[in-house]
């Protein structure tokens, strides 16, 4: 398999790709925040306003924090990541080249590839390192890549 795709800069797509890359890493914040907020609400319902505030404030912060962080990071990084990018998918690796970046990720080191509908986020050692806009691939190439990733057990729907 050898699939090559050159993607022209698009600020909106770049923001969505940064958000897709960061989404998984902040999932635990939301879980902890939800737990603290629920405990704070139950303490408030039981008539302990001081205890409720101690639990509710950090819980809400942890629930809202990931949303604020991903928006801020996407806005800050849009200027950096808006470059023409060439993606290559081969039997051995996934590669990306831009004027300021060259990266290769071997399939043997990839834990999984998350499909969020518009992008494939390549996860290596728990970190989303490459966001591929697979919807821009021609249909036969997209089907071949999907079959390849599914055959290796890497593709996971989010």
Tab-separated table of C-alpha atoms in Angstrom:
chain	number	residue	atom	x	y	z
A	1	UNK	CA	0.000	0.000	0.000
A	2	UNK	CA	1.251	3.485	-0.807
A	3	UNK	CA	-1.212	6.337	-0.391
A	4	UNK	CA	-0.148	9.950	-0.653
A	5	UNK	CA	-2.286	12.994	0.106
A	6	UNK	CA	-1.345	16.668	-0.031
A	7	UNK	CA	-3.615	18.924	2.009
A	8	UNK	CA	-3.765	22.680	1.540
A	9	UNK	CA	-3.971	24.941	4.612
A	10	UNK	CA	-7.399	25.453	6.172
A	11	UNK	CA	-7.678	27.251	9.519
A	12	UNK	CA	-11.008	25.654	10.458
A	13	UNK	CA	-9.790	22.128	9.735
A	14	UNK	CA	-6.570	22.860	11.635
A	15	UNK	CA	-8.528	23.947	14.717
A	16	UNK	CA	-10.695	20.835	14.543
A	17	UNK	CA	-7.606	18.630	14.191
A	18	UNK	CA	-5.934	20.189	17.258
A	19	UNK	CA	-9.121	19.624	19.247
A	20	UNK	CA	-9.299	16.018	18.011
A	21	UNK	CA	-5.676	15.447	19.027
A	22	UNK	CA	-6.174	16.846	22.540
A	23	UNK	CA	-9.599	15.336	23.227
A	24	UNK	CA	-8.392	11.974	24.503
A	25	UNK	CA	-5.660	13.348	26.744
A	26	UNK	CA	-8.126	15.423	28.790
A	27	UNK	CA	-10.776	12.711	29.187
A	28	UNK	CA	-9.611	11.815	32.724
A	29	UNK	CA	-10.018	15.455	33.802
A	30	UNK	CA	-13.676	15.302	32.825
A	31	UNK	CA	-14.212	12.051	34.733
A	32	UNK	CA	-12.612	13.363	37.934
A	33	UNK	CA	-14.425	16.698	37.575
A	34	UNK	CA	-17.754	14.967	37.097
A	35	UNK	CA	-17.172	12.852	40.191
A	36	UNK	CA	-16.230	15.850	42.336
A	37	UNK	CA	-19.154	17.914	41.031
A	38	UNK	CA	-21.594	15.065	41.734
A	39	UNK	CA	-20.193	14.675	45.257
A	40	UNK	CA	-20.483	18.432	45.796
A	41	UNK	CA	-24.091	18.486	44.618
A	42	UNK	CA	-24.974	15.569	46.865
A	43	UNK	CA	-23.289	17.308	49.835
A	44	UNK	CA	-25.295	20.444	49.050
A	45	UNK	CA	-28.513	18.387	48.888
A	46	UNK	CA	-27.679	16.870	52.280
A	47	UNK	CA	-27.353	20.344	53.816
A	48	UNK	CA	-23.570	20.758	53.999
A	49	UNK	CA	-22.910	23.977	52.046
A	50	UNK	CA	-19.235	24.294	53.071
A	51	UNK	CA	-18.452	20.724	52.036
A	52	UNK	CA	-20.417	21.209	48.840
A	53	UNK	CA	-18.361	24.256	47.902
A	54	UNK	CA	-15.091	22.467	48.613
A	55	UNK	CA	-16.057	19.659	46.225
A	56	UNK	CA	-18.163	21.560	43.692
A	57	UNK	CA	-15.686	24.329	42.804
A	58	UNK	CA	-12.792	22.069	41.716
A	59	UNK	CA	-15.266	19.679	40.088
A	60	UNK	CA	-16.725	22.378	37.861
A	61	UNK	CA	-13.224	23.679	37.120
A	62	UNK	CA	-12.115	20.224	35.979
A	63	UNK	CA	-15.275	19.817	33.893
A	64	UNK	CA	-14.903	23.185	32.128
A	65	UNK	CA	-11.082	23.226	32.022
A	66	UNK	CA	-10.616	20.791	29.117
A	67	UNK	CA	-13.049	22.774	26.964
A	68	UNK	CA	-11.209	26.032	27.695
A	69	UNK	CA	-7.769	24.435	27.190
A	70	UNK	CA	-8.631	22.856	23.840
A	71	UNK	CA	-10.126	26.114	22.547
A	72	UNK	CA	-7.097	28.123	23.692
A	73	UNK	CA	-4.606	25.601	22.294
A	74	UNK	CA	-6.443	25.388	18.987
A	75	UNK	CA	-6.494	29.164	18.662
A	76	UNK	CA	-2.824	29.509	19.617
A	77	UNK	CA	-1.575	26.704	17.382
A	78	UNK	CA	-3.627	27.474	14.298
A	79	UNK	CA	-0.991	29.837	12.961
A	80	UNK	CA	1.743	27.258	13.503
A	81	UNK	CA	-0.062	24.302	11.953
A	82	UNK	CA	-1.597	26.016	8.944
A	83	UNK	CA	0.871	24.728	6.378
A	84	UNK	CA	0.593	22.565	3.311
A	85	UNK	CA	0.981	18.992	4.555
A	86	UNK	CA	1.766	15.811	2.646
A	87	UNK	CA	0.672	12.575	4.274
A	88	UNK	CA	1.955	9.174	3.173
A	89	UNK	CA	0.593	5.847	4.305
A	90	UNK	CA	2.685	2.801	3.475
A	91	UNK	CA	2.788	-0.781	4.726
A	92	UNK	CA	5.589	0.189	7.129
A	93	UNK	CA	4.677	3.649	8.434
A	94	UNK	CA	2.603	6.818	8.390
A	95	UNK	CA	4.526	9.953	7.403
A	96	UNK	CA	3.751	13.654	7.396
A	97	UNK	CA	5.794	16.434	5.810
A	98	UNK	CA	5.274	20.177	6.073
A	99	UNK	CA	7.752	22.996	5.505
A	100	UNK	CA	8.578	22.934	9.238
A	101	UNK	CA	7.948	19.287	10.190
A	102	UNK	CA	8.930	15.805	9.045
A	103	UNK	CA	7.672	12.884	11.089
A	104	UNK	CA	7.446	9.131	10.591
A	105	UNK	CA	5.440	6.774	12.784
A	106	UNK	CA	5.986	3.045	12.270
A	107	UNK	CA	2.839	0.941	12.468
A	108	UNK	CA	4.581	-1.387	14.933
A	109	UNK	CA	4.745	1.479	17.471
A	110	UNK	CA	1.145	2.650	16.928
A	111	UNK	CA	-1.233	1.627	19.726
A	112	UNK	CA	-4.430	2.544	17.881
A	113	UNK	CA	-5.920	4.889	15.326
A	114	UNK	CA	-9.038	6.707	16.533
A	115	UNK	CA	-11.659	7.594	13.925
A	116	UNK	CA	-13.700	10.611	14.990
A	117	UNK	CA	-15.556	11.000	11.698
A	118	UNK	CA	-13.373	13.626	10.034
A	119	UNK	CA	-9.890	12.653	11.215
A	120	UNK	CA	-7.864	9.602	12.066
A	121	UNK	CA	-5.813	10.345	15.186
A	122	UNK	CA	-2.730	8.098	15.270
A	123	UNK	CA	-1.968	7.244	18.906
A	124	UNK	CA	1.616	6.279	19.755
A	125	UNK	CA	2.355	5.464	23.418
A	126	UNK	CA	-0.874	7.078	24.652
A	127	UNK	CA	-0.354	10.381	22.851
A	128	UNK	CA	-2.158	11.541	19.715
A	129	UNK	CA	0.718	12.462	17.454
A	130	UNK	CA	-0.709	12.602	13.951
A	131	UNK	CA	-4.097	13.763	12.756
A	132	UNK	CA	-4.922	12.617	9.236
A	133	UNK	CA	-7.934	14.216	7.492
A	134	UNK	CA	-9.026	10.922	5.915
A	135	UNK	CA	-12.219	12.429	4.472
A	136	UNK	CA	-10.023	14.218	1.914
A	137	UNK	CA	-8.669	10.915	0.574
A	138	UNK	CA	-10.138	9.670	-2.709
A	139	UNK	CA	-12.714	6.921	-2.047
A	140	UNK	CA	-10.582	3.957	-3.238
A	141	UNK	CA	-7.595	5.144	-1.173
A	142	UNK	CA	-9.764	5.751	1.896
A	143	UNK	CA	-11.232	2.238	1.571
A	144	UNK	CA	-7.747	0.681	1.154
A	145	UNK	CA	-6.389	2.574	4.163
A	146	UNK	CA	-9.422	1.663	6.290
A	147	UNK	CA	-9.078	-2.013	5.319
A	148	UNK	CA	-5.349	-1.923	6.102
A	149	UNK	CA	-5.856	-0.325	9.537
A	150	UNK	CA	-8.774	-2.616	10.370
A	151	UNK	CA	-6.778	-5.659	9.285
A	152	UNK	CA	-4.019	-4.710	11.735
A	153	UNK	CA	-6.587	-4.127	14.499
A	154	UNK	CA	-5.631	-0.458	14.851
A	155	UNK	CA	-8.750	1.431	13.763
A	156	UNK	CA	-11.135	2.291	16.612
A	157	UNK	CA	-14.276	4.423	16.250
A	158	UNK	CA	-14.601	7.212	18.820
